[in-house]
mmCIF file of C-alpha atoms in Angstrom:
data_model
loop_
_atom_site.group_PDB
_atom_site.id
_atom_site.type_symbol
_atom_site.label_atom_id
_atom_site.label_comp_id
_atom_site.label_asym_id
_atom_site.label_seq_id
_atom_site.Cartn_x
_atom_site.Cartn_y
_atom_site.Cartn_z
ATOM 1 C CA MET A 1407 65.904 -75.776 87.207
ATOM 2 C CA GLY A 1408 69.009 -74.454 85.449
ATOM 3 C CA TYR A 1409 72.076 -76.471 84.652
ATOM 4 C CA PRO A 1410 74.838 -76.187 87.299
ATOM 5 C CA GLU A 1411 77.077 -73.218 86.599
ATOM 6 C CA ASN A 1412 80.189 -74.997 87.915
ATOM 7 C CA VAL A 1413 80.438 -77.199 84.789
ATOM 8 C CA LEU A 1414 80.400 -74.223 82.434
ATOM 9 C CA ALA A 1415 83.462 -72.384 81.174
ATOM 10 C CA THR A 1416 84.002 -68.698 81.892
ATOM 11 C CA ASP A 1417 81.491 -66.571 79.950
ATOM 12 C CA GLU A 1418 79.664 -69.686 78.694
ATOM 13 C CA HIS A 1419 75.881 -69.435 78.807
ATOM 14 C CA VAL A 1420 73.191 -72.121 78.688
ATOM 15 C CA VAL A 1421 70.927 -71.712 75.673
ATOM 16 C CA LEU A 1422 68.785 -74.811 76.291
ATOM 17 C CA HIS A 1423 68.560 -77.395 79.065
ATOM 18 C CA ARG A 1424 66.308 -80.435 78.720
ATOM 19 C CA HIS A 1425 65.663 -83.725 80.421
ATOM 20 C CA PRO A 1426 64.376 -86.586 78.266
ATOM 21 C CA HIS A 1427 60.687 -86.396 77.394
ATOM 22 C CA TRP A 1428 58.265 -87.080 80.274
ATOM 23 C CA GLY A 1429 56.755 -89.909 78.207
ATOM 24 C CA ARG A 1430 59.699 -92.028 79.284
ATOM 25 C CA LEU A 1431 58.114 -92.064 82.765
ATOM 26 C CA THR A 1432 54.614 -93.330 81.824
ATOM 27 C CA ILE A 1433 55.346 -97.038 82.289
ATOM 28 C CA PRO A 1434 57.155 -96.482 85.626
ATOM 29 C CA ALA A 1435 54.178 -94.378 86.793
ATOM 30 C CA LEU A 1436 51.725 -97.101 85.758
ATOM 31 C CA ILE A 1437 53.822 -99.703 87.558
ATOM 32 C CA LEU A 1438 53.789 -97.529 90.698
ATOM 33 C CA ILE A 1439 49.990 -97.216 90.578
ATOM 34 C CA ILE A 1440 49.329 -100.899 89.802
ATOM 35 C CA ALA A 1441 51.856 -102.187 92.355
ATOM 36 C CA SER A 1442 50.440 -99.896 95.048
ATOM 37 C CA ALA A 1443 46.865 -100.920 94.284
ATOM 38 C CA ALA A 1444 47.793 -104.609 94.303
ATOM 39 C CA ALA A 1445 49.714 -104.272 97.584
ATOM 40 C CA ALA A 1446 46.819 -102.391 99.201
ATOM 41 C CA PHE A 1447 44.319 -104.972 97.977
ATOM 42 C CA LEU A 1448 46.420 -107.882 99.266
ATOM 43 C CA ALA A 1449 47.030 -106.173 102.608
ATOM 44 C CA GLY A 1450 43.301 -105.476 102.946
ATOM 45 C CA TYR A 1451 42.451 -109.069 102.106
ATOM 46 C CA VAL A 1452 45.010 -110.455 104.571
ATOM 47 C CA ASN A 1453 43.600 -108.147 107.242
ATOM 48 C CA THR A 1454 40.133 -109.746 106.851
ATOM 49 C CA LEU A 1455 41.468 -113.278 107.441
ATOM 50 C CA ASN A 1456 41.239 -114.921 110.858
ATOM 51 C CA TRP A 1457 44.956 -115.486 111.236
ATOM 52 C CA GLU A 1458 47.173 -114.876 114.227
ATOM 53 C CA GLN A 1459 48.575 -111.364 114.413
ATOM 54 C CA ASN A 1460 52.169 -112.633 114.006
ATOM 55 C CA ALA A 1461 51.256 -114.371 110.721
ATOM 56 C CA LYS A 1462 49.528 -111.251 109.448
ATOM 57 C CA THR A 1463 52.547 -109.142 110.387
ATOM 58 C CA ILE A 1464 54.870 -111.462 108.462
ATOM 59 C CA VAL A 1465 52.602 -111.401 105.392
ATOM 60 C CA PHE A 1466 52.348 -107.597 105.620
ATOM 61 C CA ALA A 1467 56.161 -107.401 105.747
ATOM 62 C CA VAL A 1468 56.458 -109.659 102.683
ATOM 63 C CA ILE A 1469 53.892 -107.556 100.788
ATOM 64 C CA ALA A 1470 55.746 -104.366 101.741
ATOM 65 C CA ALA A 1471 59.120 -105.852 100.736
ATOM 66 C CA VAL A 1472 57.836 -107.017 97.340
ATOM 67 C CA TRP A 1473 56.158 -103.628 96.791
ATOM 68 C CA LEU A 1474 59.336 -101.772 97.748
ATOM 69 C CA ILE A 1475 61.492 -103.871 95.419
ATOM 70 C CA LEU A 1476 59.073 -103.498 92.495
ATOM 71 C CA VAL A 1477 58.511 -99.792 92.976
ATOM 72 C CA GLY A 1478 62.181 -99.056 93.660
ATOM 73 C CA TRP A 1479 63.466 -101.032 90.690
ATOM 74 C CA LEU A 1480 60.739 -100.293 88.127
ATOM 75 C CA SER A 1481 59.546 -96.804 89.160
ATOM 76 C CA ILE A 1482 61.994 -94.886 91.344
ATOM 77 C CA TRP A 1483 65.165 -95.984 89.526
ATOM 78 C CA PRO A 1484 63.849 -94.941 86.061
ATOM 79 C CA PHE A 1485 62.695 -91.620 87.524
ATOM 80 C CA LEU A 1486 66.119 -90.950 89.040
ATOM 81 C CA ASN A 1487 67.780 -91.874 85.732
ATOM 82 C CA TRP A 1488 65.439 -89.457 83.936
ATOM 83 C CA TRP A 1489 66.150 -86.732 86.484
ATOM 84 C CA THR A 1490 69.928 -87.103 86.159
ATOM 85 C CA THR A 1491 69.948 -87.111 82.337
ATOM 86 C CA HIS A 1492 70.683 -83.688 80.876
ATOM 87 C CA PHE A 1493 70.804 -82.472 77.299
ATOM 88 C CA VAL A 1494 72.334 -78.997 77.321
ATOM 89 C CA ILE A 1495 73.142 -76.582 74.528
ATOM 90 C CA THR A 1496 75.381 -73.672 75.418
ATOM 91 C CA ASP A 1497 76.755 -70.909 73.251
ATOM 92 C CA ARG A 1498 79.929 -73.032 72.824
ATOM 93 C CA ARG A 1499 79.012 -76.729 72.957
ATOM 94 C CA VAL A 1500 76.437 -79.471 73.244
ATOM 95 C CA MET A 1501 76.613 -81.473 76.465
ATOM 96 C CA TYR A 1502 74.905 -84.757 77.268
ATOM 97 C CA ARG A 1503 75.200 -86.166 80.790
ATOM 98 C CA HIS A 1504 73.502 -89.266 82.148
ATOM 99 C CA GLY A 1505 73.753 -91.826 84.893
ATOM 100 C CA LEU A 1506 72.928 -92.033 88.554
ATOM 101 C CA LEU A 1507 75.711 -93.989 90.218
ATOM 102 C CA THR A 1508 78.125 -93.995 87.293
ATOM 103 C CA ARG A 1509 77.979 -90.696 85.429
ATOM 104 C CA SER A 1510 79.066 -90.375 81.843
ATOM 105 C CA GLY A 1511 78.782 -87.697 79.258
ATOM 106 C CA ILE A 1512 79.926 -86.190 76.038
ATOM 107 C CA ASP A 1513 80.717 -82.636 74.958
ATOM 108 C CA ILE A 1514 80.612 -81.600 71.315
ATOM 109 C CA PRO A 1515 82.032 -78.171 70.467
ATOM 110 C CA LEU A 1516 79.629 -76.280 68.183
ATOM 111 C CA ALA A 1517 82.469 -75.579 65.747
ATOM 112 C CA ARG A 1518 82.955 -79.334 65.215
ATOM 113 C CA ILE A 1519 79.331 -80.082 64.293
ATOM 114 C CA ASN A 1520 78.900 -80.918 60.602
ATOM 115 C CA SER A 1521 75.186 -81.646 60.491
ATOM 116 C CA VAL A 1522 72.141 -81.764 62.722
ATOM 117 C CA GLU A 1523 69.159 -83.980 61.920
ATOM 118 C CA PHE A 1524 66.021 -85.083 63.717
ATOM 119 C CA ARG A 1525 63.731 -88.055 63.347
ATOM 120 C CA HIS A 1526 60.311 -88.645 64.807
ATOM 121 C CA GLY A 1527 57.470 -90.931 63.846
ATOM 122 C CA LEU A 1528 53.743 -90.462 64.230
ATOM 123 C CA VAL A 1529 53.626 -91.306 67.949
ATOM 124 C CA ASP A 1530 56.686 -89.154 68.613
ATOM 125 C CA ARG A 1531 55.047 -86.247 66.795
ATOM 126 C CA MET A 1532 51.883 -86.644 68.868
ATOM 127 C CA PHE A 1533 53.937 -86.375 72.051
ATOM 128 C CA ARG A 1534 56.250 -83.692 70.616
ATOM 129 C CA THR A 1535 59.431 -85.710 71.045
ATOM 130 C CA GLY A 1536 61.997 -87.373 68.834
ATOM 131 C CA THR A 1537 65.601 -88.316 68.165
ATOM 132 C CA LEU A 1538 68.242 -85.684 67.532
ATOM 133 C CA ILE A 1539 71.179 -86.816 65.396
ATOM 134 C CA ILE A 1540 74.401 -84.812 65.547
ATOM 135 C CA GLU A 1541 77.281 -85.548 63.214
ATOM 136 C CA SER A 1542 80.600 -84.079 64.230
ATOM 137 C CA ALA A 1543 83.870 -83.882 62.352
ATOM 138 C CA SER A 1544 85.648 -86.585 64.326
ATOM 139 C CA GLN A 1545 83.158 -89.359 65.011
ATOM 140 C CA ASP A 1546 80.100 -91.300 63.923
ATOM 141 C CA PRO A 1547 76.739 -89.564 64.276
ATOM 142 C CA LEU A 1548 75.422 -89.422 67.842
ATOM 143 C CA GLU A 1549 71.735 -90.080 68.471
ATOM 144 C CA PHE A 1550 69.989 -88.496 71.436
ATOM 145 C CA GLN A 1551 66.614 -90.149 72.051
ATOM 146 C CA ASP A 1552 63.461 -88.685 73.604
ATOM 147 C CA ILE A 1553 64.389 -85.028 73.164
ATOM 148 C CA PRO A 1554 61.305 -82.898 73.921
ATOM 149 C CA ARG A 1555 60.274 -80.547 71.088
ATOM 150 C CA VAL A 1556 62.991 -82.020 68.886
ATOM 151 C CA GLU A 1557 62.177 -79.776 65.901
ATOM 152 C CA HIS A 1558 62.675 -76.655 68.035
ATOM 153 C CA VAL A 1559 65.923 -78.054 69.469
ATOM 154 C CA HIS A 1560 67.097 -78.929 65.950
ATOM 155 C CA SER A 1561 66.407 -75.408 64.711
ATOM 156 C CA LEU A 1562 68.000 -73.782 67.761
ATOM 157 C CA LEU A 1563 71.118 -75.949 67.502
ATOM 158 C CA TYR A 1564 71.408 -75.259 63.779
ATOM 159 C CA HIS A 1565 71.270 -71.507 64.433
ATOM 160 C CA GLU A 1566 73.827 -71.761 67.259
ATOM 161 C CA VAL A 1567 76.193 -73.719 64.989
ATOM 162 C CA PHE A 1568 75.691 -71.181 62.181
ATOM 163 C CA ASP A 1569 76.332 -68.280 64.564
ATOM 164 C CA THR A 1570 79.471 -69.978 65.924
ATOM 165 C CA LEU A 1571 80.838 -70.715 62.457
ATOM 166 C CA GLY A 1572 79.936 -67.220 61.296
ATOM 167 C CA SER A 1573 81.816 -65.612 64.184
ATOM 168 C CA GLU A 1574 84.912 -67.774 63.630
ATOM 169 C CA GLU A 1575 85.020 -67.212 59.880
ATOM 170 C CA SER A 1576 84.409 -63.472 60.007
ATOM 171 C CA PRO A 1577 87.476 -61.229 59.828
ATOM 172 C CA SER A 1578 88.526 -59.532 63.054
#
């Protein structure tokens, strides 16, 4: 899925578009599986009891409500946050957008970037993810966590910055 063209300037092209690393979704996925298994087990157990049908219906509704709250809060919400988080490099800027109900973001023009660093530990390297650190001329370094293939992104961004600076400094 490409980044929406309506947020790009005229003649601006997306070089890279990434969501945070999929590893951010492992705990929400485990919670979905465990909560569903527990709800199914409880519903199956309640179904074997010799209770009145109205009592069983109420207990089923409580189980479903607890399951829905747990899954919605701890699985669906993190997935939607992951889905609506974008790290985009264009031929002119770096954009970071995140948030589901309240959106926020930052744009860093490539010409303003002073340095690009990355950091990833052993576990991050195993999952091919890491933190990208961008230092611009006007503010403290910005850290972008869980960037997939952070070394590749670092190299690509460095080359884009070099190309941008080279084109601005070259005589016309």
